[in-house]
mmCIF file of C-alpha atoms in Angstrom:
data_model
loop_
_atom_site.group_PDB
_atom_site.id
_atom_site.type_symbol
_atom_site.label_atom_id
_atom_site.label_comp_id
_atom_site.label_asym_id
_atom_site.label_seq_id
_atom_site.Cartn_x
_atom_site.Cartn_y
_atom_site.Cartn_z
ATOM 1 C CA MET U 1 211.204 -93.831 -21.998
ATOM 2 C CA SER U 2 209.278 -91.833 -24.866
ATOM 3 C CA THR U 3 211.085 -91.419 -28.156
ATOM 4 C CA HIS U 4 209.827 -87.762 -28.185
ATOM 5 C CA ARG U 5 209.490 -85.070 -25.727
ATOM 6 C CA SER U 6 206.051 -82.914 -25.860
ATOM 7 C CA PHE U 7 205.950 -79.189 -25.012
ATOM 8 C CA ASP U 8 202.533 -77.339 -24.183
ATOM 9 C CA LEU U 9 202.883 -74.477 -26.642
ATOM 10 C CA THR U 10 199.893 -72.758 -24.744
ATOM 11 C CA THR U 11 202.054 -72.557 -21.413
ATOM 12 C CA LEU U 12 205.614 -72.537 -22.407
ATOM 13 C CA PRO U 13 207.375 -69.269 -21.738
ATOM 14 C CA LEU U 14 207.950 -67.201 -25.074
ATOM 15 C CA SER U 15 211.799 -67.193 -24.926
ATOM 16 C CA ASP U 16 211.559 -71.003 -25.037
ATOM 17 C CA THR U 17 208.889 -71.321 -27.433
ATOM 18 C CA TYR U 18 210.945 -69.029 -29.973
ATOM 19 C CA LYS U 19 214.212 -71.092 -29.180
ATOM 20 C CA LEU U 20 212.537 -74.628 -29.954
ATOM 21 C CA LEU U 21 210.703 -73.140 -33.251
ATOM 22 C CA ALA U 22 213.690 -70.979 -34.418
ATOM 23 C CA SER U 23 215.818 -74.488 -33.936
ATOM 24 C CA THR U 24 213.350 -76.971 -35.395
ATOM 25 C CA VAL U 25 211.347 -75.215 -38.477
ATOM 26 C CA THR U 26 214.439 -75.026 -40.486
ATOM 27 C CA PRO U 27 215.881 -73.891 -42.925
ATOM 28 C CA ARG U 28 213.778 -70.944 -43.160
ATOM 29 C CA PRO U 29 214.180 -68.676 -46.199
ATOM 30 C CA ILE U 30 215.282 -64.898 -45.557
ATOM 31 C CA ALA U 31 213.255 -61.904 -46.445
ATOM 32 C CA TRP U 32 215.833 -59.080 -46.703
ATOM 33 C CA ILE U 33 213.105 -56.206 -46.648
ATOM 34 C CA THR U 34 213.800 -52.694 -47.716
ATOM 35 C CA THR U 35 211.444 -49.927 -46.684
ATOM 36 C CA LEU U 36 211.190 -46.179 -46.930
ATOM 37 C CA ASP U 37 210.622 -44.185 -43.527
ATOM 38 C CA GLN U 38 208.104 -40.992 -43.753
ATOM 39 C CA GLU U 39 210.928 -38.894 -44.438
ATOM 40 C CA GLY U 40 212.245 -40.760 -47.281
ATOM 41 C CA ARG U 41 215.185 -42.695 -45.613
ATOM 42 C CA ALA U 42 215.791 -46.277 -46.609
ATOM 43 C CA ASN U 43 216.121 -48.935 -44.178
ATOM 44 C CA ALA U 44 217.024 -52.767 -44.574
ATOM 45 C CA ALA U 45 216.618 -55.541 -42.337
ATOM 46 C CA PRO U 46 216.435 -59.530 -42.515
ATOM 47 C CA PHE U 47 213.456 -61.803 -41.432
ATOM 48 C CA SER U 48 213.321 -65.508 -41.445
ATOM 49 C CA PHE U 49 209.925 -66.134 -40.287
ATOM 50 C CA PHE U 50 209.040 -65.836 -43.780
ATOM 51 C CA ASN U 51 207.721 -67.801 -46.937
ATOM 52 C CA VAL U 52 205.588 -67.866 -50.011
ATOM 53 C CA ILE U 53 202.139 -68.864 -49.220
ATOM 54 C CA SER U 54 200.340 -68.646 -52.420
ATOM 55 C CA SER U 55 200.709 -68.145 -56.353
ATOM 56 C CA ASP U 56 197.335 -67.003 -56.986
ATOM 57 C CA PRO U 57 197.491 -64.176 -56.097
ATOM 58 C CA PRO U 58 201.119 -64.095 -55.342
ATOM 59 C CA LEU U 59 201.354 -63.687 -51.529
ATOM 60 C CA PHE U 60 204.148 -63.870 -48.743
ATOM 61 C CA CYS U 61 203.968 -64.287 -45.054
ATOM 62 C CA VAL U 62 206.515 -62.069 -42.712
ATOM 63 C CA GLY U 63 206.287 -62.512 -38.750
ATOM 64 C CA PHE U 64 207.693 -59.442 -36.949
ATOM 65 C CA SER U 65 208.478 -60.182 -33.470
ATOM 66 C CA ALA U 66 208.540 -57.644 -30.773
ATOM 67 C CA ALA U 67 211.785 -55.430 -30.546
ATOM 68 C CA PRO U 68 213.149 -55.655 -26.951
ATOM 69 C CA ASP U 69 215.090 -52.280 -27.460
ATOM 70 C CA ARG U 70 213.053 -50.103 -29.034
ATOM 71 C CA GLU U 71 209.180 -49.456 -29.500
ATOM 72 C CA GLY U 72 208.574 -51.846 -32.577
ATOM 73 C CA LYS U 73 210.809 -52.349 -35.396
ATOM 74 C CA ASP U 74 211.439 -49.771 -38.033
ATOM 75 C CA THR U 75 210.554 -52.225 -40.858
ATOM 76 C CA LEU U 76 207.361 -52.897 -39.530
ATOM 77 C CA ALA U 77 206.617 -49.043 -38.734
ATOM 78 C CA ASN U 78 207.625 -48.161 -42.323
ATOM 79 C CA ILE U 79 205.459 -50.717 -43.828
ATOM 80 C CA ARG U 80 202.282 -49.556 -41.545
ATOM 81 C CA ALA U 81 202.722 -46.231 -42.614
ATOM 82 C CA SER U 82 203.264 -46.564 -46.400
ATOM 83 C CA GLY U 83 201.912 -50.231 -47.257
ATOM 84 C CA GLU U 84 205.137 -50.780 -49.400
ATOM 85 C CA LEU U 85 208.040 -53.014 -49.241
ATOM 86 C CA VAL U 86 210.553 -54.965 -51.027
ATOM 87 C CA ILE U 87 211.491 -58.527 -50.295
ATOM 88 C CA ASN U 88 215.079 -59.278 -51.426
ATOM 89 C CA LEU U 89 216.492 -62.645 -51.025
ATOM 90 C CA VAL U 90 220.014 -63.301 -49.922
ATOM 91 C CA SER U 91 223.087 -65.290 -51.711
ATOM 92 C CA GLU U 92 225.667 -66.381 -49.823
ATOM 93 C CA GLU U 93 227.972 -63.816 -51.334
ATOM 94 C CA LEU U 94 225.409 -61.193 -49.611
ATOM 95 C CA ALA U 95 225.529 -62.883 -46.135
ATOM 96 C CA GLU U 96 227.828 -60.512 -44.228
ATOM 97 C CA ALA U 97 226.303 -57.603 -45.934
ATOM 98 C CA MET U 98 222.880 -59.006 -44.860
ATOM 99 C CA ASN U 99 224.308 -59.489 -41.223
ATOM 100 C CA ILE U 100 225.321 -55.857 -41.118
ATOM 101 C CA THR U 101 221.740 -54.773 -41.569
ATOM 102 C CA ALA U 102 220.506 -57.109 -38.863
ATOM 103 C CA THR U 103 222.215 -54.717 -36.126
ATOM 104 C CA ASN U 104 220.044 -52.569 -33.922
ATOM 105 C CA ALA U 105 221.357 -49.405 -35.547
ATOM 106 C CA PRO U 106 219.676 -46.229 -34.344
ATOM 107 C CA ARG U 107 216.195 -45.288 -35.722
ATOM 108 C CA GLY U 108 216.580 -43.588 -39.072
ATOM 109 C CA LEU U 109 220.120 -44.653 -39.969
ATOM 110 C CA ASP U 110 220.602 -46.134 -43.381
ATOM 111 C CA GLU U 111 221.898 -49.893 -43.134
ATOM 112 C CA LEU U 112 222.257 -50.012 -46.972
ATOM 113 C CA VAL U 113 225.107 -47.281 -46.487
ATOM 114 C CA ILE U 114 226.673 -48.960 -43.687
ATOM 115 C CA ALA U 115 226.895 -52.265 -45.245
ATOM 116 C CA GLY U 116 227.918 -50.813 -48.374
ATOM 117 C CA LEU U 117 225.035 -51.810 -50.913
ATOM 118 C CA GLU U 118 223.946 -50.517 -54.272
ATOM 119 C CA ILE U 119 220.380 -49.906 -54.450
ATOM 120 C CA ALA U 120 218.299 -50.251 -57.831
ATOM 121 C CA PRO U 121 214.913 -48.389 -58.275
ATOM 122 C CA SER U 122 211.500 -50.300 -57.792
ATOM 123 C CA GLU U 123 208.961 -50.234 -60.579
ATOM 124 C CA THR U 124 205.561 -50.098 -58.550
ATOM 125 C CA VAL U 125 206.721 -49.152 -55.118
ATOM 126 C CA LEU U 126 208.926 -46.442 -53.596
ATOM 127 C CA PRO U 127 211.192 -48.747 -51.559
ATOM 128 C CA PRO U 128 214.382 -49.358 -53.414
ATOM 129 C CA ARG U 129 215.505 -52.998 -54.259
ATOM 130 C CA ILE U 130 219.154 -54.372 -53.159
ATOM 131 C CA ALA U 131 220.750 -54.210 -56.649
ATOM 132 C CA ALA U 132 223.058 -57.279 -55.955
ATOM 133 C CA SER U 133 220.185 -59.698 -54.809
ATOM 134 C CA PRO U 134 219.114 -62.467 -57.117
ATOM 135 C CA VAL U 135 215.566 -61.926 -56.215
ATOM 136 C CA SER U 136 213.667 -59.205 -55.445
ATOM 137 C CA ILE U 137 209.619 -58.857 -55.226
ATOM 138 C CA GLU U 138 208.168 -55.373 -54.868
ATOM 139 C CA CYS U 139 205.107 -55.695 -52.594
ATOM 140 C CA ARG U 140 202.313 -54.016 -51.186
ATOM 141 C CA THR U 141 200.231 -54.899 -47.653
ATOM 142 C CA PHE U 142 197.528 -57.248 -48.111
ATOM 143 C CA GLN U 143 196.675 -57.945 -44.673
ATOM 144 C CA TRP U 144 197.712 -57.626 -41.377
ATOM 145 C CA ILE U 145 197.178 -60.369 -38.778
ATOM 146 C CA GLU U 146 197.264 -59.279 -35.189
ATOM 147 C CA THR U 147 197.948 -62.172 -33.299
ATOM 148 C CA GLY U 148 197.238 -60.836 -29.854
ATOM 149 C CA GLY U 149 200.389 -61.803 -28.765
ATOM 150 C CA SER U 150 203.924 -59.892 -29.086
ATOM 151 C CA SER U 151 204.104 -60.882 -32.720
ATOM 152 C CA THR U 152 202.714 -59.248 -35.743
ATOM 153 C CA VAL U 153 202.079 -60.799 -38.963
ATOM 154 C CA LEU U 154 202.027 -59.435 -42.541
ATOM 155 C CA ILE U 155 200.638 -61.059 -45.648
ATOM 156 C CA ALA U 156 202.128 -59.113 -48.570
ATOM 157 C CA ARG U 157 201.016 -58.930 -52.254
ATOM 158 C CA GLY U 158 203.787 -59.449 -54.523
ATOM 159 C CA GLU U 159 203.485 -56.758 -57.426
ATOM 160 C CA ARG U 160 206.663 -57.301 -59.458
ATOM 161 C CA LEU U 161 209.295 -59.847 -59.505
ATOM 162 C CA HIS U 162 213.033 -59.283 -60.527
ATOM 163 C CA ILE U 163 215.424 -62.140 -61.103
ATOM 164 C CA ARG U 164 218.976 -62.069 -62.398
ATOM 165 C CA ARG U 165 219.323 -63.494 -65.579
ATOM 166 C CA ASP U 166 222.341 -65.525 -64.842
ATOM 167 C CA VAL U 167 220.841 -67.719 -62.444
ATOM 168 C CA PHE U 168 218.443 -68.990 -65.272
ATOM 169 C CA SER U 169 219.272 -72.371 -66.517
ATOM 170 C CA ASN U 170 216.862 -71.540 -69.351
ATOM 171 C CA GLU U 171 215.450 -68.010 -69.588
ATOM 172 C CA GLU U 172 212.787 -68.889 -72.150
ATOM 173 C CA LYS U 173 211.256 -71.751 -70.349
ATOM 174 C CA LEU U 174 211.886 -70.205 -66.822
ATOM 175 C CA TYR U 175 214.142 -72.503 -65.360
ATOM 176 C CA ILE U 176 216.034 -71.593 -62.498
ATOM 177 C CA ASP U 177 219.722 -73.026 -61.708
ATOM 178 C CA ASN U 178 219.303 -73.268 -57.696
ATOM 179 C CA ALA U 179 223.104 -73.507 -57.529
ATOM 180 C CA LYS U 180 223.511 -70.335 -59.373
ATOM 181 C CA LEU U 181 221.041 -68.474 -57.124
ATOM 182 C CA ASP U 182 223.022 -69.831 -54.156
ATOM 183 C CA LEU U 183 220.485 -68.604 -51.449
ATOM 184 C CA ILE U 184 221.275 -69.127 -47.696
ATOM 185 C CA GLY U 185 218.933 -70.311 -45.226
ATOM 186 C CA ARG U 186 218.556 -69.485 -41.357
ATOM 187 C CA MET U 187 219.157 -72.360 -39.137
ATOM 188 C CA GLY U 188 218.602 -72.211 -35.243
ATOM 189 C CA GLY U 189 221.112 -71.002 -32.876
ATOM 190 C CA ALA U 190 222.807 -67.226 -33.136
ATOM 191 C CA GLY U 191 224.370 -66.679 -36.332
ATOM 192 C CA ASP U 192 223.710 -70.182 -38.005
ATOM 193 C CA TYR U 193 223.042 -70.333 -41.534
ATOM 194 C CA MET U 194 222.971 -73.002 -44.286
ATOM 195 C CA ARG U 195 223.974 -73.285 -47.957
ATOM 196 C CA THR U 196 221.016 -74.413 -50.406
ATOM 197 C CA ARG U 197 223.687 -76.165 -52.901
ATOM 198 C CA ASP U 198 223.473 -79.435 -51.752
ATOM 199 C CA THR U 199 220.117 -80.883 -53.160
ATOM 200 C CA PHE U 200 218.713 -84.076 -54.461
ATOM 201 C CA THR U 201 215.769 -85.113 -56.596
ATOM 202 C CA ILE U 202 213.121 -87.422 -55.481
ATOM 203 C CA THR U 203 210.479 -87.986 -58.584
ATOM 204 C CA ARG U 204 207.000 -87.568 -57.590
ATOM 205 C CA ILE U 205 204.834 -90.905 -58.362
ATOM 206 C CA ALA U 206 201.691 -90.901 -59.729
ATOM 207 C CA TRP U 207 198.923 -92.858 -58.071
ATOM 208 C CA LYS U 208 198.519 -94.874 -61.307
ATOM 209 C CA ASP U 209 202.084 -96.191 -60.816
ATOM 210 C CA PHE U 210 202.008 -97.076 -57.229
ATOM 211 C CA PRO U 211 202.291 -100.790 -56.809
ATOM 212 C CA GLN U 212 199.162 -102.543 -56.329
ATOM 213 C CA LYS U 213 199.045 -105.319 -53.648
#
């Protein structure tokens, strides 16, 4: 018997594709995105098909899946209309509040208020940032990727980065203490998350130091 089971992603049902990808590509960082709608009302929602993909320029990728209960997601519609968003990262102490903002609240309802979250003004975009988030990135749309399927991919360009001072181990050298940052990651399955405090270090080996046979 083969040690691996193979799946044809070109023919696999969409629900099974999502189930397998979300359960195996882990842990995934969480983009807790704040936006404003066209009436200026704030919205917050978490997305875990997300990562940083470039530092020059600073680019972030967010995948939006179709919303089964409404015509498009509020966050997606707001970014399409304004081109602006703030990506807030999620520490463990904010996990419960983040989960509240993931509910399918009626359109136009402020999830930030429901979750009891304070906001802080951004400097380069109109959407606010989540004040308690240890890291917030003010962004504008860089590129949309229309996949031809039910998902839409946003490439966002970061313009302003906010990092809470107490997570630095050495602020002058820009060293971050990951234990103090205390971010959580998304795992497979409904409601599964992980902590990021359990880390280990492997020193990268330069080619000149490799044992020569």
